[in-house]
mmCIF file of C-alpha atoms in Angstrom:
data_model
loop_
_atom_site.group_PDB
_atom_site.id
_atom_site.type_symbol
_atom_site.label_atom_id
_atom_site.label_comp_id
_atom_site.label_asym_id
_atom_site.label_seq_id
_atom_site.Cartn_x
_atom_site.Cartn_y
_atom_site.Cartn_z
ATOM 1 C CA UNK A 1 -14.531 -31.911 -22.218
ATOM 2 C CA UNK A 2 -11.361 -30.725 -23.518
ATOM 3 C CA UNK A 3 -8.519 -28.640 -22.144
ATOM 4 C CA UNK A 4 -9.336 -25.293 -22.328
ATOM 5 C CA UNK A 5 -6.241 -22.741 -22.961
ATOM 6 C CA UNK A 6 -4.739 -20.588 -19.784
ATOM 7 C CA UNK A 7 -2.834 -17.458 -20.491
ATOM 8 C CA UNK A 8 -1.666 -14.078 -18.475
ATOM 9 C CA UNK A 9 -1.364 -10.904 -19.949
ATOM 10 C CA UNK A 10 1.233 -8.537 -17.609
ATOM 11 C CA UNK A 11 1.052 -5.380 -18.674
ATOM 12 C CA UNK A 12 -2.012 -3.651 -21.038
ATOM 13 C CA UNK A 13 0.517 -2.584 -23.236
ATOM 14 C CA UNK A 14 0.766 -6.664 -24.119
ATOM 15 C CA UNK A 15 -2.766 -7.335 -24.511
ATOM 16 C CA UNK A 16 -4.323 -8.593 -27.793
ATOM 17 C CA UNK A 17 -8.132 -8.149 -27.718
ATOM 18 C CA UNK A 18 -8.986 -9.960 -31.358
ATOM 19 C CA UNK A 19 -7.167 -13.057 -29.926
ATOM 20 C CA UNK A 20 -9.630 -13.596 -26.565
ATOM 21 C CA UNK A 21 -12.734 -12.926 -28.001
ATOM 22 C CA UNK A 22 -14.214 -15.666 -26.722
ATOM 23 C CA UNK A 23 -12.411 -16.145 -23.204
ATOM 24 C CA UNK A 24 -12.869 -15.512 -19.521
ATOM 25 C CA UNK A 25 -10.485 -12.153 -18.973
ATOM 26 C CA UNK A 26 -9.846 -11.794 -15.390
ATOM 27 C CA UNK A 27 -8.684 -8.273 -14.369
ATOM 28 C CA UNK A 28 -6.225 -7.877 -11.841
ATOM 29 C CA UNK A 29 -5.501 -4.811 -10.214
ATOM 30 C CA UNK A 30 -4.722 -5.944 -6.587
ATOM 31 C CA UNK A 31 -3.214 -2.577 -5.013
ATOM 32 C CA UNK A 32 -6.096 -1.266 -4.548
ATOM 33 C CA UNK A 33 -8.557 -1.226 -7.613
ATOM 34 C CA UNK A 34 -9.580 -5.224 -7.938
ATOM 35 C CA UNK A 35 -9.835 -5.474 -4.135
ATOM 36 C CA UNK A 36 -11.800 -2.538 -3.824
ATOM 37 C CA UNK A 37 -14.522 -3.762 -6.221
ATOM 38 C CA UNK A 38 -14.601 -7.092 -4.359
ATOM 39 C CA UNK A 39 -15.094 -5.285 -0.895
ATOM 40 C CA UNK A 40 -17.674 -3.135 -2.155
ATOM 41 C CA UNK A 41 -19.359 -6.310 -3.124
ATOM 42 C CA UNK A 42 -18.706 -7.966 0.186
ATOM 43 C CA UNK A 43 -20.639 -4.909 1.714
ATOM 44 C CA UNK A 44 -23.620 -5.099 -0.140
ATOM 45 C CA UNK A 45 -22.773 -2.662 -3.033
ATOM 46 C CA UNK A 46 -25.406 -3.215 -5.679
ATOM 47 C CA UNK A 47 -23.700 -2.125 -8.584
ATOM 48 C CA UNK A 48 -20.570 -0.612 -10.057
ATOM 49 C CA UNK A 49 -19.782 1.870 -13.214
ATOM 50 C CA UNK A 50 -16.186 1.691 -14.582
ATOM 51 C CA UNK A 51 -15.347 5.262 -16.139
ATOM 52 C CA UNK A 52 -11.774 5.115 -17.309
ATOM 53 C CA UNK A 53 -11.422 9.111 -18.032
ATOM 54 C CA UNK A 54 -12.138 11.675 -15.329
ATOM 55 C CA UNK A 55 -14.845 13.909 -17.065
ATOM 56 C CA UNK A 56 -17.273 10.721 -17.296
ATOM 57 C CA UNK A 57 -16.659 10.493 -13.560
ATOM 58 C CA UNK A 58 -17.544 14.526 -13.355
ATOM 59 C CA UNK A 59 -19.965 14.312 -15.143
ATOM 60 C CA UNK A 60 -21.550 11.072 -13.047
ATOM 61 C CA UNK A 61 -20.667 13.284 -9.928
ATOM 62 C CA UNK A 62 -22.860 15.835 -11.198
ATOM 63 C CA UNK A 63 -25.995 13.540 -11.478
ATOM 64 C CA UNK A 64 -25.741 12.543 -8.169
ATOM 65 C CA UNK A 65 -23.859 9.511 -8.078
ATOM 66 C CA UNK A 66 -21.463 8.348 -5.434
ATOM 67 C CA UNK A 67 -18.030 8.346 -7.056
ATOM 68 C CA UNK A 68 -14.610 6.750 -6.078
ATOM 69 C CA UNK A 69 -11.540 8.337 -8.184
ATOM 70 C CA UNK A 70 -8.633 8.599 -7.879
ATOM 71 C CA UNK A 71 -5.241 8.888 -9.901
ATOM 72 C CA UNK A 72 -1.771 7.833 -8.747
ATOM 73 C CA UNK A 73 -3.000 7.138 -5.296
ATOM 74 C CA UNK A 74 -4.855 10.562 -4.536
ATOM 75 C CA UNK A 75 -8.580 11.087 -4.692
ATOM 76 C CA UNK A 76 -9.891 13.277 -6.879
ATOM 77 C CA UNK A 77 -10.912 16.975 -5.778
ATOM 78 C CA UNK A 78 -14.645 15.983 -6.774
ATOM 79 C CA UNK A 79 -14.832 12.793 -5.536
ATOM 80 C CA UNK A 80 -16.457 10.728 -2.758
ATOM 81 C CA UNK A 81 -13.584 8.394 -1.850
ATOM 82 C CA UNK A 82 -10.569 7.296 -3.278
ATOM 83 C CA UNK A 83 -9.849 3.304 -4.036
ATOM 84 C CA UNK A 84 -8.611 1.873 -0.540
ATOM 85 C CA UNK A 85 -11.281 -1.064 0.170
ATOM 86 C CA UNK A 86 -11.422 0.447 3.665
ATOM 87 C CA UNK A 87 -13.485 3.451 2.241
ATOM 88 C CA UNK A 88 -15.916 0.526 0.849
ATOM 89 C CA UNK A 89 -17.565 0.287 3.942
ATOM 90 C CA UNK A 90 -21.161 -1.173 4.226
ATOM 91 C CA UNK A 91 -22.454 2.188 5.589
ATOM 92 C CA UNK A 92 -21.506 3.836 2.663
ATOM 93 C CA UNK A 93 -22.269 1.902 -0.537
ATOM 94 C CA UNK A 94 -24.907 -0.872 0.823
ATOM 95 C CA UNK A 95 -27.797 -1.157 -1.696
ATOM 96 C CA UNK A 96 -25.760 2.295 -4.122
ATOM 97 C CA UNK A 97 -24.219 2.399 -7.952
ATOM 98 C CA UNK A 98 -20.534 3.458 -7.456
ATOM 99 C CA UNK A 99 -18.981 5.073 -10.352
ATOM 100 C CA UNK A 100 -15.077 4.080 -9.782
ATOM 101 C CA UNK A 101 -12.298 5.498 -11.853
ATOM 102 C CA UNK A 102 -8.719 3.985 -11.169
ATOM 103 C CA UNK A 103 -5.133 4.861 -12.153
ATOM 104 C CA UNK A 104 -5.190 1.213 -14.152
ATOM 105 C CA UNK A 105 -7.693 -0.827 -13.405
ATOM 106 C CA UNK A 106 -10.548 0.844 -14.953
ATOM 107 C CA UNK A 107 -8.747 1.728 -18.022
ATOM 108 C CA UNK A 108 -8.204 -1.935 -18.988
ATOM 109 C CA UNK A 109 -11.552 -3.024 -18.402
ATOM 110 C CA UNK A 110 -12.711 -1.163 -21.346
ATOM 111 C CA UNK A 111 -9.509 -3.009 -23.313
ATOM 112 C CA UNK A 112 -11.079 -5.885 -22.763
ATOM 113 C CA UNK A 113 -14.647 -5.367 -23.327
ATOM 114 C CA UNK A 114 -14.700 -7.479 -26.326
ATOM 115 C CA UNK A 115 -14.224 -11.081 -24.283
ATOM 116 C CA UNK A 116 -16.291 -13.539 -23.414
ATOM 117 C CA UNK A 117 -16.923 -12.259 -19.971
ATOM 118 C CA UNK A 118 -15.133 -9.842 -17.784
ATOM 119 C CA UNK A 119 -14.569 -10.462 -13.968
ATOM 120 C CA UNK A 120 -12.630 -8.905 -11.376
ATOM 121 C CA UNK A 121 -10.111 -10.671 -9.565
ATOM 122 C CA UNK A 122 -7.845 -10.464 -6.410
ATOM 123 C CA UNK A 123 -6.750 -12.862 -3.651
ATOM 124 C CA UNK A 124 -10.005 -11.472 -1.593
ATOM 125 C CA UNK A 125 -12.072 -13.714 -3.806
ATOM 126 C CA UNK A 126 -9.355 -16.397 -5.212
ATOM 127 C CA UNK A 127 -11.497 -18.975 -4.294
ATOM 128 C CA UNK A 128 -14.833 -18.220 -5.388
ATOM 129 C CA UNK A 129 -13.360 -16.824 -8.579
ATOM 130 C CA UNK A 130 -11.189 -20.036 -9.498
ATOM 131 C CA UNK A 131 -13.854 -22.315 -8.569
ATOM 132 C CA UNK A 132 -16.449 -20.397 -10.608
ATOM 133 C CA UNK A 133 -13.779 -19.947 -13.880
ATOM 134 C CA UNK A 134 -13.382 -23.589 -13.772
ATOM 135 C CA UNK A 135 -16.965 -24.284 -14.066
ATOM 136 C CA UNK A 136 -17.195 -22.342 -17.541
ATOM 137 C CA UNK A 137 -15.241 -24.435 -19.907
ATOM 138 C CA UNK A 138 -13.811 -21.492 -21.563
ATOM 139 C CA UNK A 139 -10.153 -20.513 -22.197
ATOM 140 C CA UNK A 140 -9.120 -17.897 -20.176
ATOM 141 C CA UNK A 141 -6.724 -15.141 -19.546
ATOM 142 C CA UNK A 142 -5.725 -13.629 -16.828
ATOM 143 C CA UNK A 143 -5.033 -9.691 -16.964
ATOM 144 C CA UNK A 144 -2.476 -8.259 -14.779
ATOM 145 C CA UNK A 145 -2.795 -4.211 -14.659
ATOM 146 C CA UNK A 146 0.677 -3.533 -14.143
ATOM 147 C CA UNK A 147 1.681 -0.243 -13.456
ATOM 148 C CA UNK A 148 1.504 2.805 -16.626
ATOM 149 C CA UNK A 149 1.306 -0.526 -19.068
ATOM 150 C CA UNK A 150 4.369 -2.039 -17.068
ATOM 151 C CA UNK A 151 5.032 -4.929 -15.484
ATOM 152 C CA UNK A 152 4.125 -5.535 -11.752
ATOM 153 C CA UNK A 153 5.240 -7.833 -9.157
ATOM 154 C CA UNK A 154 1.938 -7.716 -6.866
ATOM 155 C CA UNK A 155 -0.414 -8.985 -9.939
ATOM 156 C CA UNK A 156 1.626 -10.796 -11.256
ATOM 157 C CA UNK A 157 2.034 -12.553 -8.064
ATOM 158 C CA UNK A 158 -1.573 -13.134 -7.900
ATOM 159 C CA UNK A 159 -2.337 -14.493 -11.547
ATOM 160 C CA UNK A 160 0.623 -16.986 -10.289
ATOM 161 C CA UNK A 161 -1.830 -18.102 -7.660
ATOM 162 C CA UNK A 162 -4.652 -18.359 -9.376
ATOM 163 C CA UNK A 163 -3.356 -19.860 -12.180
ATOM 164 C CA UNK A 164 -2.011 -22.219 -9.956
ATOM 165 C CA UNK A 165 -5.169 -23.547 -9.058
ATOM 166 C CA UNK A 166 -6.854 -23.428 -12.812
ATOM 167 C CA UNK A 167 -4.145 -25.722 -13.796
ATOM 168 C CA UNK A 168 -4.389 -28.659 -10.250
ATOM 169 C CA UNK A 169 -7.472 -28.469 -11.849
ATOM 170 C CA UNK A 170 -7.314 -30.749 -14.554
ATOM 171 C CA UNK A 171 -8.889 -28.666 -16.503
ATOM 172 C CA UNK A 172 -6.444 -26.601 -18.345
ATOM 173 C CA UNK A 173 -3.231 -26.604 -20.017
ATOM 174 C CA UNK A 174 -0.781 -23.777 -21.123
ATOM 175 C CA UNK A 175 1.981 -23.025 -23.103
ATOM 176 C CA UNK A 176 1.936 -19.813 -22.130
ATOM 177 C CA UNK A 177 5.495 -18.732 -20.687
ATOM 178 C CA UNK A 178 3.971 -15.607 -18.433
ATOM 179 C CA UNK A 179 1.587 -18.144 -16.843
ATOM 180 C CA UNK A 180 4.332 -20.562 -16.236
ATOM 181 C CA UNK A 181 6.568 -17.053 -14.686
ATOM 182 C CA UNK A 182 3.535 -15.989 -12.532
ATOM 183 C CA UNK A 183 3.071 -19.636 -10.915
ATOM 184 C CA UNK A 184 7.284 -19.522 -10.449
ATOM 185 C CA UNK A 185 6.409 -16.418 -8.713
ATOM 186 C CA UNK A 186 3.993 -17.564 -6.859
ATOM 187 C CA UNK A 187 6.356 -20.207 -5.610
ATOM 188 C CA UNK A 188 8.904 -17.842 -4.064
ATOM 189 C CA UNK A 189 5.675 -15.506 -2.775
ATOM 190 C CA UNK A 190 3.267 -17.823 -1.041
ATOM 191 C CA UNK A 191 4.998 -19.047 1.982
ATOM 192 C CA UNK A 192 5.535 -14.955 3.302
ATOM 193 C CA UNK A 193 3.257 -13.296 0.635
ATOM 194 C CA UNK A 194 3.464 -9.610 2.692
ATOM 195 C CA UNK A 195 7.475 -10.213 3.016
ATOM 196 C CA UNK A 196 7.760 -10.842 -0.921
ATOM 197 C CA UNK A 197 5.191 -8.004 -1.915
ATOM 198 C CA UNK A 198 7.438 -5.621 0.404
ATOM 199 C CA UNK A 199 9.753 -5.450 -2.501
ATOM 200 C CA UNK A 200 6.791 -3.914 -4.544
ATOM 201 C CA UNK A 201 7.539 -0.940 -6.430
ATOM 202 C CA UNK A 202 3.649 -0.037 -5.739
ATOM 203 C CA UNK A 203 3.989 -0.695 -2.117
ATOM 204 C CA UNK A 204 7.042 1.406 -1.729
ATOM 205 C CA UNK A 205 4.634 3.964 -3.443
ATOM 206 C CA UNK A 206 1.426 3.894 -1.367
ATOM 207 C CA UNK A 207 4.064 3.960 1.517
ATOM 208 C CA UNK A 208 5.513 7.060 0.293
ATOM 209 C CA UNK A 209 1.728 8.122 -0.216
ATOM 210 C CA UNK A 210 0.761 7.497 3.056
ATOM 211 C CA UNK A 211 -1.894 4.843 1.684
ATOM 212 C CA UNK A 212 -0.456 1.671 2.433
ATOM 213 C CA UNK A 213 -2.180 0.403 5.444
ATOM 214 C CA UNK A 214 -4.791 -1.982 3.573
ATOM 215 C CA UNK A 215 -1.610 -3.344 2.311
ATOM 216 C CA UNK A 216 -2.193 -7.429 3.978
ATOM 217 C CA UNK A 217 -6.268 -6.815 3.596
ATOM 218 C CA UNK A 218 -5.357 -6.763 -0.190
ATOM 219 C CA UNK A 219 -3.110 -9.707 0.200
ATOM 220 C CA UNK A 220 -5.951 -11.912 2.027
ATOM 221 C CA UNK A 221 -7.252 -14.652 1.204
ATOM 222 C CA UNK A 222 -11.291 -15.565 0.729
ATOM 223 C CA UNK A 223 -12.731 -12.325 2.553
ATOM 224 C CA UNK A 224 -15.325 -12.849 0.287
ATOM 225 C CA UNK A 225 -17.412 -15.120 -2.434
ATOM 226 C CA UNK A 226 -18.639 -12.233 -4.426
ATOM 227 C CA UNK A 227 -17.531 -12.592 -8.022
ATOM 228 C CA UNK A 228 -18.015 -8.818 -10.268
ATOM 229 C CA UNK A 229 -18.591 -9.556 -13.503
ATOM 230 C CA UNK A 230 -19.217 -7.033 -16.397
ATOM 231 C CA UNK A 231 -22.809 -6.992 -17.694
ATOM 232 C CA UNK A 232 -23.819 -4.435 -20.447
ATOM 233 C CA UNK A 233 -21.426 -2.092 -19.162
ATOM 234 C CA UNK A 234 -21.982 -1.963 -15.107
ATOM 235 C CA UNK A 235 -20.183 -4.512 -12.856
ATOM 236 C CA UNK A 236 -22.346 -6.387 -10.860
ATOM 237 C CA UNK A 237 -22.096 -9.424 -8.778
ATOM 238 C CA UNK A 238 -22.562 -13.090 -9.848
ATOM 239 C CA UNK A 239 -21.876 -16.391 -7.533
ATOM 240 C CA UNK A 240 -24.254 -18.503 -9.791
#
């Protein structure tokens, strides 16, 4: 088995959908979106519909779904919840569809649609995600959300640690210099990851907000093994 290629994408604004085709995209969206999908998984959620404008997510509303929207931070007026993973709880989504509509995070999903496979990632499933990615021989990229097609610290951070991993794999190689910036990142993050991501422009914002207190949940490590992937449109989870 040969090398397979490892890039990261930092902002949506970057992203070049002819040239990953055929690759593993990994959105990242870690304050809140990303961790929110993963901790609806965790909590038995049994499916999720990504809706990147807010009539589709009206319009779910209207058929009865459950829907979590939200735009710079607030929920929607129509909405369920917002995208905290706290509001993921196991009471409310447990064996439910969720349509979920994010500031970023949705949005990009449907940028991507035409890779290999789609999954969601965050530091709440690093390991599961990593371990899973390396067991695909594919190339893959890694897909910060950024901020309004900007660049981010917080993802960033987090495609630094991940692609840290891919590559102590053995498995992969990169020339890519935004994969070699995120691990460099990573460096001066990982030994006080809530000190560095204090510097945030997104956490100064949920702060401002008032919506910052999932802040270290979001920053944890392993809460879960669920792994949402994108099949024929819905998210759904796969460990195989």
């Amino acid at each position: 088995m040969g090398l397979r290629k490892l890039e990261t994408c930092f902002s949506p604004a970057l992203y070049e959908a002819d040239q990953h085709s055929g690759s593993i995209v990994v959105i990242i969206d870690i304050l809140r979106a990303s961790s929110a999908i993963c901790t609806a998984f965790a909590n038995g959620a049994s499916s999720i519909i990504p809706v990147a404008e807010v009539h589709e997510a009206k319009e779910y509303k209207k058929r009865g779904y459950l829907v979590a929207a939200e735009r710079d931070g607030y929920v929607l007026d129509f909405a369920d919840f917002g995208n905290s993973p706290f509001n993921f709880t196991s009471e409310k989504v447990a064996g439910k569809s969720i349509i979920y509509s994010t500031t970023n995070g949705t949005g990009i999903i449907k940028l991507a649609s035409a890779a290999g496979a789609i999954v969601i990632g965050s530091f709440l499933n690093i390991s599961a995600l990593t371990d899973w990615i390396i067991k695909q021989d594919k190339d893959v990229v890694l897909f910060c959300a950024g901020w309004k097609n900007r660049f981010n610290l917080e993802d960033s951070v987090c495609a630094g640690a991940m692609a840290e991993r891919l590559l102590e794999s053995g498995n992969y190689e990169t020339i890519c210099d935004s994969t070699l910036a995120a691990v460099d990142l990573w460096g001066l993050a990982k030994g006080d990851l809530p000190g560095y991501i204090e510097k945030a422009a997104q956490r100064s914002r949920l702060r401002s907000k008032g919506l910052d207190d999932c802040i270290n949940f979001c920053l944890t490590a392993d809460f879960t093994n669920k792994i949402p992937v994108i099949k024929e449109g819905l998210l759904v989870n796969n460990i195989s």
